[in-house]
Amino acid sequence: MGKQKKKAKVDARSKLFVRVVIMSIVAVLIGIIVVNWLRPCANSISCIKDLSGKFESDEEGVFLGRRVSSPQYIADVPVSKQVLGKTNEPKHISVDLSKQRLYAYEGDRLMFDFPVSTGKWGRTPTGEYKIWVKLRYTRMSGGSGNDYYNLPNVPYVMFYYNNEVSKGRGYSIHGAYWHNNFGYTMSHGCINTRPEDAAKIYEWAEPVAEGNVTHASADNPGTIVTIYGQPPI
């Protein structure tokens, strides 16, 4: 009888231990989900609501309290289609926050080197990412008060992500027609480039563009993007 009671106590303790472990794991998972949900998008209002890739006829926007218009040439510049397998060298984009420059490589060969504008009103997170979707155009909006913006037809957008920075947070490399202060921080977290430079990197990078919206896939994977350094104060 005593042995049965002892065994029952051991079984009860084992069950309690298993329950505690399961509850702890669930709590950690919920915490991760909540933390990621609470983290703001790069574009705090629009986030990634518009993945249509369409050009809007309403060309007027707002940036830092002033009216801006998306130039017509953004709609007119075609992006030539790459051919899958055109190069055997791996492609890689590097962004140096300290120098505010973007470098694009095929293997060890430097293909592009141009100035960018990274986060001023919001941090540009560092790390290694992959491009998951390319959009010919999208609308981006966010900020509040003096740094509010609402911009149609943001061109040549390449959203990137990793395990820490989810797709839903909407960080991207894209063209910026609303300022000409490249080489200095000017964004809410994204990587701004001159529209003409954005067109080049958009055409060059993978996934190979297919129409106004292109999702990365096993057959058409996204280019790796590495972001490093500390932005200038």
Short mmCIF file of C-alpha atoms in Angstrom, two decimals, residues 11-131:
data_model
loop_
_atom_site.label_atom_id
_atom_site.label_comp_id
_atom_site.label_asym_id
_atom_site.label_seq_id
_atom_site.Cartn_x
_atom_site.Cartn_y
_atom_site.Cartn_z
CA ASP A 11 3.38 10.26 -11.00
CA ALA A 12 1.62 13.40 -9.76
CA ARG A 13 4.93 15.27 -9.54
CA SER A 14 5.90 14.12 -13.05
CA LYS A 15 2.58 15.30 -14.47
CA LEU A 16 2.96 18.63 -12.67
CA PHE A 17 6.49 19.04 -14.04
CA VAL A 18 5.32 18.31 -17.60
CA ARG A 19 2.48 20.83 -17.22
CA VAL A 20 4.87 23.49 -15.94
CA VAL A 21 7.26 22.88 -18.85
CA ILE A 22 4.43 23.04 -21.40
CA MET A 23 3.01 26.23 -19.84
CA SER A 24 6.48 27.82 -19.85
CA ILE A 25 6.98 27.02 -23.53
CA VAL A 26 3.53 28.38 -24.37
CA ALA A 27 4.25 31.56 -22.39
CA VAL A 28 7.55 32.09 -24.24
CA LEU A 29 5.88 31.59 -27.62
CA ILE A 30 3.08 34.00 -26.73
CA GLY A 31 5.68 36.51 -25.57
CA ILE A 32 7.55 36.29 -28.87
CA ILE A 33 4.32 36.76 -30.83
CA VAL A 34 3.26 39.75 -28.70
CA VAL A 35 6.70 41.41 -28.91
CA ASN A 36 6.75 41.06 -32.70
CA TRP A 37 3.18 42.34 -32.93
CA LEU A 38 3.99 45.38 -30.80
CA ARG A 39 7.09 46.28 -32.79
CA PRO A 40 6.23 49.05 -35.21
CA CYS A 41 6.29 48.79 -38.97
CA ALA A 42 8.83 50.85 -40.87
CA ASN A 43 5.79 52.68 -42.29
CA SER A 44 3.62 52.91 -39.19
CA ILE A 45 0.31 53.57 -40.99
CA SER A 46 0.46 51.75 -44.32
CA CYS A 47 2.81 48.95 -43.17
CA ILE A 48 2.40 46.34 -45.97
CA LYS A 49 -1.30 46.93 -46.74
CA ASP A 50 -0.72 47.62 -50.43
CA LEU A 51 1.04 44.78 -52.25
CA SER A 52 -0.78 45.40 -55.54
CA GLY A 53 2.20 47.03 -57.28
CA LYS A 54 -0.17 49.38 -59.12
CA PHE A 55 0.51 52.96 -60.18
CA GLU A 56 -1.97 55.44 -58.66
CA SER A 57 -3.48 58.25 -60.71
CA ASP A 58 -3.52 60.44 -57.57
CA GLU A 59 0.08 61.62 -57.64
CA GLU A 60 0.02 64.14 -54.78
CA GLY A 61 1.52 63.22 -51.42
CA VAL A 62 2.78 64.76 -48.19
CA PHE A 63 6.26 64.63 -46.67
CA LEU A 64 7.25 66.53 -43.50
CA GLY A 65 4.42 69.03 -43.88
CA ARG A 66 4.92 69.87 -47.53
CA ARG A 67 3.10 68.73 -50.65
CA VAL A 68 5.04 66.53 -53.05
CA SER A 69 4.08 64.90 -56.34
CA SER A 70 5.38 61.66 -57.79
CA PRO A 71 7.07 62.60 -61.07
CA GLN A 72 5.61 61.23 -64.29
CA TYR A 73 8.93 59.72 -65.37
CA ILE A 74 8.57 57.13 -62.60
CA ALA A 75 5.64 55.66 -64.51
CA ASP A 76 7.41 55.91 -67.85
CA VAL A 77 10.72 54.23 -67.02
CA PRO A 78 10.48 50.55 -68.04
CA VAL A 79 12.29 47.81 -66.15
CA SER A 80 13.87 45.36 -68.54
CA LYS A 81 13.26 41.69 -67.77
CA GLN A 82 16.20 39.57 -66.68
CA VAL A 83 16.70 36.02 -67.80
CA LEU A 84 16.77 33.38 -65.08
CA GLY A 85 20.22 31.83 -64.82
CA LYS A 86 21.85 34.83 -66.52
CA THR A 87 24.72 34.71 -64.01
CA ASN A 88 26.18 31.89 -61.96
CA GLU A 89 27.74 34.25 -59.42
CA PRO A 90 25.77 34.77 -56.18
CA LYS A 91 24.31 38.26 -55.77
CA HIS A 92 24.61 40.17 -52.51
CA ILE A 93 23.55 43.64 -51.39
CA SER A 94 25.43 45.34 -48.54
CA VAL A 95 24.31 48.54 -46.84
CA ASP A 96 26.83 50.41 -44.68
CA LEU A 97 24.87 52.61 -42.27
CA SER A 98 27.99 54.50 -41.15
CA LYS A 99 28.77 55.59 -44.71
CA GLN A 100 25.15 55.68 -45.90
CA ARG A 101 26.05 53.68 -49.00
CA LEU A 102 24.77 50.61 -50.79
CA TYR A 103 27.06 48.12 -52.51
CA ALA A 104 25.87 45.35 -54.83
CA TYR A 105 28.08 42.40 -55.73
CA GLU A 106 28.07 39.44 -58.08
CA GLY A 107 30.53 37.14 -56.39
CA ASP A 108 33.47 39.42 -55.57
CA ARG A 109 32.73 41.86 -58.38
CA LEU A 110 31.27 45.23 -57.37
CA MET A 111 28.29 46.03 -59.62
CA PHE A 112 26.81 49.13 -57.96
CA ASP A 113 27.89 51.65 -55.37
CA PHE A 114 25.62 54.57 -54.56
CA PRO A 115 24.44 56.74 -51.65
CA VAL A 116 21.35 55.93 -49.63
CA SER A 117 19.32 57.45 -46.80
CA THR A 118 18.50 55.17 -43.88
CA GLY A 119 16.57 55.65 -40.64
CA LYS A 120 16.39 59.08 -39.00
CA TRP A 121 12.90 59.05 -37.43
CA GLY A 122 13.03 55.27 -37.00
CA ARG A 123 15.95 52.85 -36.74
CA THR A 124 17.09 50.76 -39.70
CA PRO A 125 17.71 47.33 -38.13
CA THR A 126 21.01 45.62 -38.86
CA GLY A 127 21.48 41.96 -39.81
CA GLU A 128 21.26 39.62 -42.77
CA TYR A 129 17.99 39.50 -44.71
CA LYS A 130 16.42 38.12 -47.86
CA ILE A 131 14.22 39.94 -50.34
#
